[in-house]
Every structure is written in structure tokens, then in C-alpha cells.
Tab-separated table of C-alpha atoms in Angstrom:
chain	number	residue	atom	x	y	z
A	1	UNK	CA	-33.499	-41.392	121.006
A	2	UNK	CA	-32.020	-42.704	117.857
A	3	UNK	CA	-28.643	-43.881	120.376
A	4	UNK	CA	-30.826	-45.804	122.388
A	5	UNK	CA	-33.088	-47.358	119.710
A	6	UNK	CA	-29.525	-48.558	118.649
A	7	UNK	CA	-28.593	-50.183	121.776
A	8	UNK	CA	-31.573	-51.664	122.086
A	9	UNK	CA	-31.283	-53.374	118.511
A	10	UNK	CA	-28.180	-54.470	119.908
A	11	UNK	CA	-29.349	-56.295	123.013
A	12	UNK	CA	-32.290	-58.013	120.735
A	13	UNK	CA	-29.201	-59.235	118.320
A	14	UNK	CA	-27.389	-60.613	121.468
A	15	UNK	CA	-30.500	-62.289	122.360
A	16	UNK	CA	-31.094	-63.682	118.643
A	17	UNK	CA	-27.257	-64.984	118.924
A	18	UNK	CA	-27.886	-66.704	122.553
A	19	UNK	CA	-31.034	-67.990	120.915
A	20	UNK	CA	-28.830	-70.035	118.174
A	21	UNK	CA	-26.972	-71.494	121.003
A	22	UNK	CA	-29.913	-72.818	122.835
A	23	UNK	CA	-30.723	-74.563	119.256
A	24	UNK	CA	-27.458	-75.164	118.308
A	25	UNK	CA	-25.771	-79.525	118.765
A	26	UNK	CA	-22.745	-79.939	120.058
A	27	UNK	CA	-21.058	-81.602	116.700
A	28	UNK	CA	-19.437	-84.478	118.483
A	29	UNK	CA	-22.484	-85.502	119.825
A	30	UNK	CA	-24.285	-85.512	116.009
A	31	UNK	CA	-21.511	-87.382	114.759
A	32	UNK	CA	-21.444	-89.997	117.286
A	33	UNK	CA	-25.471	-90.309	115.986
A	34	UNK	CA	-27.027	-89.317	119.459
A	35	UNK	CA	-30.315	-89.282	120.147
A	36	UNK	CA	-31.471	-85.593	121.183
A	37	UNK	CA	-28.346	-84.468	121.502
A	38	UNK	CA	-26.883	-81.877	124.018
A	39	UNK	CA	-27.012	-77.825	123.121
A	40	UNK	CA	-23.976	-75.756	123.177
A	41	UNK	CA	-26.252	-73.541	125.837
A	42	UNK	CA	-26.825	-76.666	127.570
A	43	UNK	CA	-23.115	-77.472	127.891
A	44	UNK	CA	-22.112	-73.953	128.728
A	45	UNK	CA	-24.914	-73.836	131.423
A	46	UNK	CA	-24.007	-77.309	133.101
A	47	UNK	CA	-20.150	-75.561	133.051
A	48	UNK	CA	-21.297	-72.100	134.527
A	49	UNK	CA	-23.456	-74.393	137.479
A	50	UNK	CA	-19.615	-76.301	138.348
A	51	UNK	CA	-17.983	-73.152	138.267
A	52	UNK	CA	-19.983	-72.833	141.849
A	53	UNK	CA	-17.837	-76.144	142.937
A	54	UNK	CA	-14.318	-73.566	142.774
A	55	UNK	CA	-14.035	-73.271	146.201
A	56	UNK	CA	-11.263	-75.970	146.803
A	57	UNK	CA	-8.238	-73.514	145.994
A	58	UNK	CA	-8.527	-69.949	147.570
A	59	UNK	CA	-6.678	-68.670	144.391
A	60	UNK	CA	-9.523	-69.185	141.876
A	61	UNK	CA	-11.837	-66.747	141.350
A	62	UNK	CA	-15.496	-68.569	141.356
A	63	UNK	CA	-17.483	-65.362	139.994
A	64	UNK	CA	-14.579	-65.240	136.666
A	65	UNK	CA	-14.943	-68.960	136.288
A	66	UNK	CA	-18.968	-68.493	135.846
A	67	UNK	CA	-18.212	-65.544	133.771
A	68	UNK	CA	-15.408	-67.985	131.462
A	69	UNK	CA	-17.925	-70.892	131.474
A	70	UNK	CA	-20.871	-68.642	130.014
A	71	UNK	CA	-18.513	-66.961	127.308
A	72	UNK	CA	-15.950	-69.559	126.356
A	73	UNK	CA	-18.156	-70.831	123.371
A	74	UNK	CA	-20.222	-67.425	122.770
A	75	UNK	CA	-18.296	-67.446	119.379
A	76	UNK	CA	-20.193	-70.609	118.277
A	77	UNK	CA	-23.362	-68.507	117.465
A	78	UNK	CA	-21.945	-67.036	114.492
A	79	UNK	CA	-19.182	-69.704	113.298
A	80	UNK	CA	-20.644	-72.957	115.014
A	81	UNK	CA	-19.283	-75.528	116.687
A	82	UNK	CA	-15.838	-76.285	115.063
A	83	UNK	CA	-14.639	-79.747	116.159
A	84	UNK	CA	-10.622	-80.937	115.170
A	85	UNK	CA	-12.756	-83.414	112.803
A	86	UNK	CA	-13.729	-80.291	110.734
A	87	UNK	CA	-10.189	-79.702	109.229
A	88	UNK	CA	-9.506	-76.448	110.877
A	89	UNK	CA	-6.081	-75.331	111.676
A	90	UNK	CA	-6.453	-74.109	115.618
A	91	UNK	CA	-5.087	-70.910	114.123
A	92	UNK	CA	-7.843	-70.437	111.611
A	93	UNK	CA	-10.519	-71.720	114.353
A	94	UNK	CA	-9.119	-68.675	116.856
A	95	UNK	CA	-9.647	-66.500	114.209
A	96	UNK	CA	-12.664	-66.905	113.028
A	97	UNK	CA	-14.132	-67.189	116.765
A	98	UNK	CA	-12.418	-64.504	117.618
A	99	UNK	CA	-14.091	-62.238	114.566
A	100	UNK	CA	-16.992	-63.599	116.122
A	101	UNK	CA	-16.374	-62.389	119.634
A	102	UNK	CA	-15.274	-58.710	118.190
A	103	UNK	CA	-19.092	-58.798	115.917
A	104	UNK	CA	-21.057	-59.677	119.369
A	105	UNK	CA	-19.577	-57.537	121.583
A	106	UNK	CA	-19.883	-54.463	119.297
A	107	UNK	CA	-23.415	-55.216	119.764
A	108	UNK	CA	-23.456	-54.640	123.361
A	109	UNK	CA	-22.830	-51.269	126.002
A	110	UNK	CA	-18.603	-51.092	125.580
A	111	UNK	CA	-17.934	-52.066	128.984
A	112	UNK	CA	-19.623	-55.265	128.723
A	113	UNK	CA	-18.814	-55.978	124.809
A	114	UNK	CA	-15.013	-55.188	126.539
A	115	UNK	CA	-15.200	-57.788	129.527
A	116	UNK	CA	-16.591	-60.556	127.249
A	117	UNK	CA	-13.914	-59.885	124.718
A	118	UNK	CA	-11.707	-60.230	127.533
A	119	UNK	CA	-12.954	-63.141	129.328
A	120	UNK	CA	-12.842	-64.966	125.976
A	121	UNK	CA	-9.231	-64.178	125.325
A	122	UNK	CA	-8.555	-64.907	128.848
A	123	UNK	CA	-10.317	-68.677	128.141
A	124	UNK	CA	-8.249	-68.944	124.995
A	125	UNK	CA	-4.977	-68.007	126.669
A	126	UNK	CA	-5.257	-70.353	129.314
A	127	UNK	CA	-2.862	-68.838	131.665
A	128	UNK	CA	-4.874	-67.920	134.597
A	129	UNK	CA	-5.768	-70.033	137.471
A	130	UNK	CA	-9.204	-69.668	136.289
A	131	UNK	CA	-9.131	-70.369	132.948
A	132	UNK	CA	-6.738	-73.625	133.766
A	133	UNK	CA	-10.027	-74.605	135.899
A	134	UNK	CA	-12.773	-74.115	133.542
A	135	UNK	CA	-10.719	-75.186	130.391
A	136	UNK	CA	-11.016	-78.239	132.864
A	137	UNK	CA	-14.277	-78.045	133.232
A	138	UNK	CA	-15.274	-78.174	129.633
A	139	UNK	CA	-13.250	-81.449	128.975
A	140	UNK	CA	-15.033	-82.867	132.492
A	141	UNK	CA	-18.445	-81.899	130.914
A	142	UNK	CA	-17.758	-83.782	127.667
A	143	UNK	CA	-17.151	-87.088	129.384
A	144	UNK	CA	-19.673	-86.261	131.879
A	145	UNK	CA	-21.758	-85.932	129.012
A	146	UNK	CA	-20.097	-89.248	127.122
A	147	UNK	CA	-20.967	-91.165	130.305
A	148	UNK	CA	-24.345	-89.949	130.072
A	149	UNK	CA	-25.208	-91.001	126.891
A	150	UNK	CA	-23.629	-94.121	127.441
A	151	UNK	CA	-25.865	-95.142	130.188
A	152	UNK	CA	-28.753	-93.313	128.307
A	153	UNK	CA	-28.190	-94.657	124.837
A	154	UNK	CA	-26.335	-98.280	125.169
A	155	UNK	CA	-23.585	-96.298	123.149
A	156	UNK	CA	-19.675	-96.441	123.441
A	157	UNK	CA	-17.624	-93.268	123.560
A	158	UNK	CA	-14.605	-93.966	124.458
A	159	UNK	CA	-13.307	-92.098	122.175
A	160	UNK	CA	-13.963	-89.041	124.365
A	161	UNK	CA	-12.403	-90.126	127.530
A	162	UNK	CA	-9.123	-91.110	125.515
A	163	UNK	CA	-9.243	-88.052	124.190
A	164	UNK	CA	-9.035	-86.098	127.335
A	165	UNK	CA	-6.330	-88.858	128.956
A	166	UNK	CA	-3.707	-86.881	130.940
A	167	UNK	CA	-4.986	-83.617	129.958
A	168	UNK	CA	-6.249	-82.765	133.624
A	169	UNK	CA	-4.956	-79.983	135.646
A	170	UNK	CA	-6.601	-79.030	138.643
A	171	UNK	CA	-6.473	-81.559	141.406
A	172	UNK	CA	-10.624	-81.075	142.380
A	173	UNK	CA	-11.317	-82.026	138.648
A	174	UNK	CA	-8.895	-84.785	138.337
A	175	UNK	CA	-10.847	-86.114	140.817
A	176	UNK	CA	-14.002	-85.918	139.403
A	177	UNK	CA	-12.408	-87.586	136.726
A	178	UNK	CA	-10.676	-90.561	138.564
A	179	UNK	CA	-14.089	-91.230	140.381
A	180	UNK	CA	-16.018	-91.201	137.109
A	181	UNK	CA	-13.890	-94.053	135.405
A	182	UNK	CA	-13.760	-96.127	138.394
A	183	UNK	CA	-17.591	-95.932	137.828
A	184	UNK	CA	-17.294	-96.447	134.338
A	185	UNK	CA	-15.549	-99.341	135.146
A	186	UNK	CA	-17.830	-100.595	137.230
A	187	UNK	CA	-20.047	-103.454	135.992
A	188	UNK	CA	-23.637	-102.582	136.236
């Protein structure tokens, strides 16, 4: 009984983790001085919902996308949301999120504390089709989400969209991303 009371605790850690997510601004978004600004659930949820959109190339996975999109930023429970403002070498950043990864999966039965290492790594890698897609998708979600508060907010972010210039992979997201400046560019 004592084994399972464990794994139980384990599961209601995971859940207190997920819970600091749902809480948890995206940093950019505080900086910038939004109003209300965006969780880094919300963001990960909006990315797990596209994931559903994979359909255009036969050789991405849509099931591992959702998977990528729901773990990608998992680490930010423990070490928050590190932003390249923050002064943290990308080696230092990887390391930290992954200790983070290793610290919530040991909470978890091993063969799903395994995938979600995994998955991470996979994200962090970037080598797959479906990583290359999602890592997409979380760039598309920040403008999305830069346009949004734009219209919302009377605010100029910029900013975002130059950082993200040329940085575009897959041909359905480049797309999305064409489409959205031309209405960005757009007088209202």
C-alpha cells in the first residue's frame, strides 16, 4: 500500500506543478506591461489545439505534435519562464529545464515520466519533422498572441514579429504567418 500511496503523492505533485502553469505569465508579455496577460498553460493549450491543423504533410505525426505542444514548456513549473532578456546562456537555460524535466517525471509511473522526458528532448533537439512543426508553432502563437494584444490593448509589439523574421520552417505555418502580416498591415 505504501507503493501506491507513493504514486499517488506523485500524481498530486504533477498536478500542483500543472497548477503553477495555469498561474504562471508568460514574461514577455509582463514586460511589455500587458494587461491580464497570457498563462504559460494558456499558450501551451492554444499550441496543443494547432497541433490538430498537422494534416498538410503526411510525414508529421499530429498525435506527437499534441504530445510536444503540451510538454515543450513543462519545465517552466519549477524554473519559470526564462526569456533571452533574463541573461541566461541557452546552455545554462537547457540545463536547468532539463533538471526540471528529470524532477517531474520521477514523479510520475516510469513509462510516462520516460515519454515526457523524451518528448521534451525531442522539442529541444529539433530534428524531427515534428518538432520542426511545433517549434513553429510556438513562435506562430507568440505573434498570434502579439497581434492580439495589439488589437486588444492599442499596444505595439513589433518587437515580436521581428524577432521571429525568417525563422519559419514549415510551409502551412509560413503561411499563417504571411496572412497574419498582410492583416497586420492592413489599415483598420
Amino acid at each position: 500500500m505504501a507503493t501506491e500511496d507513493t504514486a499517488i503523492m506523485g500524481v498530486f505533485e504533477f498536478c500542483k506543478l500543472l497548477g503553477v502553469l495555469k498561474h504562471l505569465d508568460r514574461t514577455g508579455w509582463v514586460r511589455k506591461g500587458v494587461d491580464k496577460p497570457e498563462s504559460v498553460a494558456g499558450h501551451m493549450y492554444r499550441m496543443a489545439l494547432l497541433s490538430f491543423l498537422a494534416t498538410t504533410d503526411p510525414s508529421i505525426d499530429r498525435n506527437k505534435c499534441i504530445k510536444l505542444s503540451l510538454v515543450h514548456d513543462l519545465g517552466e513549473s519549477i524554473v519559470g519562464d526564462i526569456t533571452p532578456l533574463d541573461g541566461v546562456s541557452k546552455e545554462e537555460k537547457y540545463k536547468k529545464e532539463k533538471s526540471a524535466i528529470e524532477r517531474i517525471s520521477s514523479l510520475l509511473p516510469e513509462s510516462v515520466g520516460n515519454e515526457i522526458s523524451q518528448l521534451w528532448e525531442e522539442y529541444e533537439k529539433g530534428e524531427t519533422p515534428e518538432s520542426v512543426y511545433v517549434k513553429d508553432l510556438d513562435k506562430f502563437d507568440m505573434i498570434f498572441q502579439a497581434y492580439e494584444y495589439e488589437t486588444s490593448q492599442n499596444m505595439d509589439l513589433q518587437e515580436f514579429f521581428t524577432s521571429t523574421e525568417d525563422l519559419f520552417r514549415t510551409d502551412q505555418v509560413k503561411s499563417w504567418v504571411e496572412q497574419l502580416k498582410h492583416i497586420r498591415e492592413t489599415p483598420k
